[in-house]
Short mmCIF file of C-alpha atoms in Angstrom, two decimals:
data_model
loop_
_atom_site.label_atom_id
_atom_site.label_comp_id
_atom_site.label_asym_id
_atom_site.label_seq_id
_atom_site.Cartn_x
_atom_site.Cartn_y
_atom_site.Cartn_z
CA MET A 1 -15.03 -32.97 1.87
CA GLY A 2 -11.30 -32.58 1.24
CA LYS A 3 -8.75 -30.46 3.03
CA GLY A 4 -9.73 -26.84 2.88
CA GLY A 5 -12.87 -27.70 0.91
CA GLY A 6 -15.35 -26.00 3.19
CA CYS A 7 -19.04 -26.61 2.58
CA VAL A 8 -19.78 -28.44 -0.67
CA PRO A 9 -22.84 -27.06 -2.54
CA SER A 10 -25.39 -29.34 -4.13
CA LYS A 11 -24.42 -30.54 -7.61
CA LYS A 12 -28.00 -29.95 -8.74
CA ARG A 13 -27.80 -26.23 -7.98
CA PRO A 14 -24.25 -24.99 -8.67
CA PRO A 15 -23.56 -21.53 -7.27
CA PRO A 16 -23.37 -18.71 -9.83
CA VAL A 17 -19.63 -18.05 -9.42
CA THR A 18 -18.38 -15.16 -11.52
CA THR A 19 -14.96 -13.61 -11.92
CA ASN A 20 -16.49 -10.14 -12.19
CA ILE A 21 -16.91 -9.77 -8.46
CA ALA A 22 -15.77 -6.37 -7.26
CA PRO A 23 -13.76 -6.12 -4.03
CA VAL A 24 -15.97 -5.35 -1.06
CA ASN A 25 -15.35 -1.93 0.41
CA VAL A 26 -15.89 -2.24 4.15
CA GLY A 27 -15.81 0.79 6.35
CA SER A 28 -13.99 3.19 4.04
CA PRO A 29 -14.63 6.65 5.48
CA GLN A 30 -15.05 8.07 1.98
CA THR A 31 -18.06 5.83 1.30
CA GLU A 32 -19.64 5.60 4.73
CA HIS A 33 -22.98 7.35 5.21
CA GLN A 34 -23.23 8.55 1.61
CA THR A 35 -26.48 10.39 0.91
CA SER A 36 -28.26 11.70 -2.13
CA GLN A 37 -29.73 15.19 -2.45
CA ASP A 38 -33.13 14.03 -1.30
CA GLN A 39 -31.83 11.83 1.54
CA THR A 40 -30.56 13.02 4.91
CA LEU A 41 -29.29 11.32 8.05
CA ASP A 42 -29.92 12.30 11.62
CA ASP A 43 -26.97 13.80 13.46
CA ASP A 44 -27.03 10.87 15.87
CA ASP A 45 -26.33 8.46 12.99
CA VAL A 46 -23.03 10.00 11.93
CA VAL A 47 -19.83 10.44 13.89
CA PRO A 48 -17.69 13.03 12.07
CA ILE A 49 -14.22 11.67 11.30
CA ALA A 50 -12.74 14.86 12.73
CA THR A 51 -14.09 13.90 16.18
CA LEU A 52 -12.49 10.44 16.10
CA LYS A 53 -9.01 9.84 17.44
CA ASN A 54 -6.33 8.67 15.04
CA LEU A 55 -6.94 4.92 15.12
CA LYS A 56 -3.95 2.57 15.20
CA ILE A 57 -3.47 -0.92 13.81
CA LEU A 58 -0.33 -2.80 14.83
CA VAL A 59 1.09 -5.05 12.10
CA ILE A 60 3.14 -7.48 14.18
CA PHE A 61 5.12 -10.14 12.33
CA TYR A 62 7.99 -12.60 12.26
CA SER A 63 9.87 -13.11 9.01
CA MET A 64 13.00 -15.21 8.47
CA TYR A 65 13.60 -14.78 4.73
CA GLY A 66 11.61 -11.59 4.13
CA HIS A 67 8.41 -12.93 2.58
CA VAL A 68 6.17 -12.14 5.54
CA GLU A 69 7.88 -8.77 5.94
CA THR A 70 7.07 -7.91 2.33
CA LEU A 71 3.41 -8.73 2.99
CA ALA A 72 3.51 -6.69 6.20
CA ARG A 73 4.75 -3.59 4.40
CA ARG A 74 2.02 -3.90 1.78
CA ILE A 75 -0.60 -4.43 4.50
CA LYS A 76 0.55 -1.24 6.22
CA LYS A 77 0.10 0.57 2.91
CA GLY A 78 -3.44 -0.76 2.68
CA VAL A 79 -4.25 0.27 6.26
CA GLU A 80 -3.18 3.83 5.60
CA THR A 81 -5.40 4.20 2.52
CA VAL A 82 -8.23 4.65 5.02
CA GLN A 83 -8.32 8.18 6.38
CA GLY A 84 -7.87 8.38 10.14
CA VAL A 85 -6.15 4.99 10.55
CA GLU A 86 -2.43 4.50 11.07
CA GLY A 87 -0.49 1.27 10.52
CA VAL A 88 2.58 0.55 12.65
CA LEU A 89 5.06 -2.23 11.84
CA TYR A 90 6.62 -4.29 14.60
CA ARG A 91 8.93 -7.29 14.41
CA VAL A 92 8.76 -9.95 17.12
CA PRO A 93 12.02 -10.94 18.83
CA GLU A 94 14.21 -13.60 17.21
CA THR A 95 14.73 -16.74 19.27
CA LEU A 96 17.47 -18.34 17.15
CA SER A 97 21.15 -17.58 17.60
CA GLU A 98 23.17 -15.72 14.99
CA GLY A 99 25.07 -18.90 14.29
CA VAL A 100 21.93 -20.89 13.52
CA LEU A 101 20.54 -18.08 11.36
CA ALA A 102 23.79 -18.00 9.41
CA GLN A 103 23.58 -21.75 8.77
CA MET A 104 20.00 -21.28 7.57
CA ARG A 105 21.21 -18.47 5.28
CA ALA A 106 18.71 -16.02 6.73
CA PRO A 107 19.29 -12.43 5.58
CA PRO A 108 19.89 -9.69 8.18
CA LYS A 109 16.88 -7.97 9.71
CA ASP A 110 15.90 -4.43 8.69
CA ASP A 111 16.85 -2.19 11.61
CA GLU A 112 14.24 0.40 10.56
CA ILE A 113 11.48 -1.89 11.83
CA VAL A 114 11.26 -1.73 15.62
CA GLU A 115 11.46 -5.00 17.52
CA MET A 116 8.55 -5.38 19.95
CA LEU A 117 10.31 -6.20 23.18
CA SER A 118 7.31 -5.19 25.32
CA VAL A 119 3.63 -5.88 24.70
CA ASP A 120 2.44 -2.83 26.63
CA GLU A 121 1.63 -0.84 23.49
CA MET A 122 -0.88 -3.48 22.42
CA GLU A 123 -3.29 -2.26 25.07
CA SER A 124 -3.74 1.12 23.37
CA ALA A 125 -4.01 -0.26 19.82
CA ASP A 126 -7.36 -0.46 18.02
CA GLY A 127 -6.64 -3.55 15.93
CA PHE A 128 -3.97 -6.06 14.96
CA LEU A 129 -2.71 -8.01 11.98
CA PHE A 130 -0.29 -10.81 12.89
CA GLY A 131 2.00 -12.32 10.26
CA PHE A 132 4.21 -15.39 10.46
CA PRO A 133 5.63 -18.27 8.40
CA THR A 134 4.47 -21.82 8.95
CA ARG A 135 6.42 -24.60 10.59
CA TYR A 136 4.87 -28.02 9.91
CA GLY A 137 1.45 -26.45 9.41
CA CYS A 138 1.62 -24.25 12.51
CA MET A 139 2.92 -20.78 13.32
CA ALA A 140 6.66 -20.37 13.75
CA ALA A 141 7.96 -20.75 17.30
CA GLN A 142 9.14 -17.12 17.34
CA MET A 143 5.53 -15.94 16.97
CA LYS A 144 4.25 -18.38 19.57
CA ALA A 145 6.91 -17.12 21.97
CA PHE A 146 5.62 -13.60 21.37
CA PHE A 147 2.03 -14.60 22.14
CA ASP A 148 3.31 -16.23 25.32
CA MET A 149 4.58 -12.78 26.37
CA THR A 150 1.00 -11.47 26.49
CA GLY A 151 0.04 -13.34 29.66
CA GLY A 152 -0.33 -10.13 31.66
CA LEU A 153 -2.69 -8.66 29.08
CA TRP A 154 -4.66 -11.92 29.06
CA ARG A 155 -4.97 -11.99 32.84
CA GLU A 156 -6.73 -8.61 32.84
CA GLN A 157 -8.37 -9.14 29.42
CA LYS A 158 -6.86 -5.91 28.11
CA LEU A 159 -7.21 -7.06 24.49
CA ALA A 160 -10.80 -8.29 24.74
CA GLY A 161 -13.03 -6.97 21.99
CA LYS A 162 -10.16 -5.82 19.77
CA PRO A 163 -10.25 -7.04 16.13
CA ALA A 164 -7.33 -9.05 14.74
CA GLY A 165 -6.39 -11.00 11.64
CA PHE A 166 -3.56 -13.12 10.23
CA PHE A 167 -1.34 -13.33 7.17
CA VAL A 168 1.10 -16.16 6.49
CA SER A 169 3.90 -17.60 4.39
CA THR A 170 4.34 -21.27 3.46
CA GLY A 171 6.96 -23.14 1.51
CA THR A 172 4.55 -25.14 -0.65
CA GLN A 173 0.90 -25.15 -1.73
CA GLY A 174 0.16 -27.85 0.83
CA GLY A 175 2.21 -26.21 3.56
CA GLY A 176 -0.62 -24.81 5.66
CA GLN A 177 -1.92 -21.59 4.11
CA GLU A 178 -5.24 -22.16 5.90
CA THR A 179 -4.34 -24.35 8.88
CA THR A 180 -1.56 -22.02 10.03
CA ALA A 181 -4.07 -19.23 10.53
CA SER A 182 -6.98 -21.34 11.71
CA LEU A 183 -6.78 -24.50 13.80
CA CYS A 184 -3.66 -26.58 13.44
CA TYR A 185 -1.77 -29.04 15.52
CA SER A 186 1.57 -30.69 16.03
CA LEU A 187 2.14 -33.96 17.82
CA CYS A 188 4.37 -33.50 20.81
CA ARG A 189 4.91 -37.25 21.15
CA LEU A 190 4.83 -40.30 18.91
CA VAL A 191 1.63 -40.56 16.88
CA LEU A 192 0.91 -44.01 18.24
CA ILE A 193 0.73 -42.82 21.83
CA PRO A 194 -2.94 -42.12 22.74
CA SER A 195 -1.96 -39.39 25.20
CA ALA A 196 -0.14 -37.36 22.53
CA ARG A 197 -0.71 -33.69 23.22
CA PHE A 198 -1.84 -31.19 20.64
CA SER A 199 -0.67 -27.60 20.33
CA TRP A 200 -3.44 -25.47 18.84
CA THR A 201 -2.36 -22.12 17.49
CA ALA A 202 -3.36 -18.82 15.88
CA ILE A 203 -7.12 -18.37 16.28
CA THR A 204 -7.02 -19.95 19.74
CA GLN A 205 -4.63 -17.19 20.83
CA LEU A 206 -7.33 -14.65 19.97
CA ALA A 207 -10.06 -16.70 21.62
CA HIS A 208 -8.32 -16.74 24.98
CA HIS A 209 -7.78 -12.99 24.80
CA GLY A 210 -11.43 -12.43 23.86
CA MET A 211 -10.35 -10.78 20.62
CA LEU A 212 -12.43 -10.66 17.43
CA PHE A 213 -11.06 -12.70 14.52
CA VAL A 214 -11.55 -10.80 11.25
CA PRO A 215 -10.98 -13.01 8.18
CA VAL A 216 -10.66 -11.36 4.80
CA GLY A 217 -13.21 -13.80 3.37
CA TYR A 218 -13.79 -13.41 -0.37
CA THR A 219 -13.91 -9.61 -0.21
CA PHE A 220 -10.91 -9.41 -2.54
CA GLY A 221 -13.36 -10.14 -5.34
CA ALA A 222 -12.26 -11.65 -8.64
CA GLY A 223 -8.70 -12.01 -7.42
CA MET A 224 -9.83 -14.80 -5.07
CA PHE A 225 -11.13 -16.89 -7.98
CA LYS A 226 -8.22 -16.70 -10.42
CA MET A 227 -6.77 -20.09 -11.32
CA ASP A 228 -4.30 -19.07 -14.03
CA SER A 229 -1.30 -18.79 -11.72
CA ILE A 230 -0.02 -19.95 -8.34
CA ARG A 231 -1.30 -17.64 -5.61
CA GLY A 232 -1.01 -17.63 -1.85
CA GLY A 233 -3.75 -16.24 0.37
CA THR A 234 -7.03 -17.69 1.61
CA PRO A 235 -10.30 -16.47 3.14
CA TYR A 236 -8.41 -16.49 6.45
CA GLY A 237 -5.95 -13.85 5.27
CA ALA A 238 -3.20 -12.89 2.86
CA GLY A 239 -0.44 -15.36 2.12
CA VAL A 240 2.58 -16.04 -0.01
CA PHE A 241 4.35 -19.17 -1.23
CA ALA A 242 8.07 -18.95 -0.47
CA GLY A 243 9.22 -22.14 -2.18
CA ASP A 244 12.85 -22.76 -1.28
CA GLY A 245 13.08 -19.18 -0.04
CA THR A 246 13.96 -17.60 -3.38
CA ARG A 247 10.43 -17.13 -4.75
CA GLU A 248 9.23 -13.54 -4.46
CA PRO A 249 5.58 -12.61 -3.75
CA THR A 250 3.52 -12.02 -6.89
CA GLU A 251 1.61 -8.81 -7.47
CA THR A 252 -1.64 -10.68 -6.84
CA GLU A 253 -0.39 -11.87 -3.45
CA LEU A 254 0.73 -8.35 -2.58
CA ALA A 255 -2.54 -6.85 -3.78
CA LEU A 256 -4.46 -9.22 -1.50
CA ALA A 257 -2.23 -8.15 1.40
CA GLU A 258 -2.92 -4.49 0.67
CA HIS A 259 -6.63 -5.24 0.47
CA GLN A 260 -6.52 -7.01 3.83
CA GLY A 261 -4.93 -3.95 5.41
CA LYS A 262 -7.60 -1.69 3.96
CA TYR A 263 -10.34 -4.12 4.94
CA MET A 264 -9.14 -4.33 8.54
CA ALA A 265 -8.84 -0.55 8.74
CA GLY A 266 -12.46 -0.30 7.61
CA VAL A 267 -13.58 -2.73 10.29
CA VAL A 268 -11.64 -0.83 12.95
CA MET A 269 -13.20 2.42 11.76
CA LYS A 270 -16.68 0.94 11.93
CA LEU A 271 -16.14 -0.34 15.46
CA ALA A 272 -14.90 3.10 16.48
CA ARG A 273 -18.18 4.60 15.24
CA VAL A 274 -20.34 2.33 17.39
#
């Protein structure tokens, strides 16, 4: 089994993979509890949308060159296609100095997106989508610093039970589209030292908070199976290849991001109905 290969099916019984798979519609209020003329549901089975509060998903991200931000905006659009769910964009604080950013030729940040200087609002949110670029196969230090700010919420388990997902940006196809969101590591000492420590990121942040990891899986349908062009994004979440920083997200990458937003909104809506 190679990197990112997952489970390998038997060669004697190849799975019937088709490119005509329709995107899975999870939790869309317009399709929930549909009935025919001769079918009825008990009142206890349906929670009218009008009685639900306006649910809120925080799309919290770090973006140096704008690729993750572009995904975040499209994800917000997808979230808000689901009636009764609001998407809110937040940027995590920058940890690099202006001088370093200038040397790295990073463009200026968009002032219209609020910087999340306090994590207090996370307690009242109904779901989260976290976006970040990779650094050596792991999340960027700016995002890790943000997660480190949530110690107070962790101590009282204020985020326990809340659904969350990830979306990422990598420089190359082998740059960590899957490992950045799942389980990745970086050696803090020389590889030859047996006591080298490992820094596990992303999903482990959710685990310690007791949050629910919601991968997008293959619910994007046929778009997940296309091989005719380079495409970021995995079953773990939406993604984009940045290359040297000049490559722009393709429409397929953006469409997957929008789908992830809609998918997460559907999950949040379903949990609110329980």
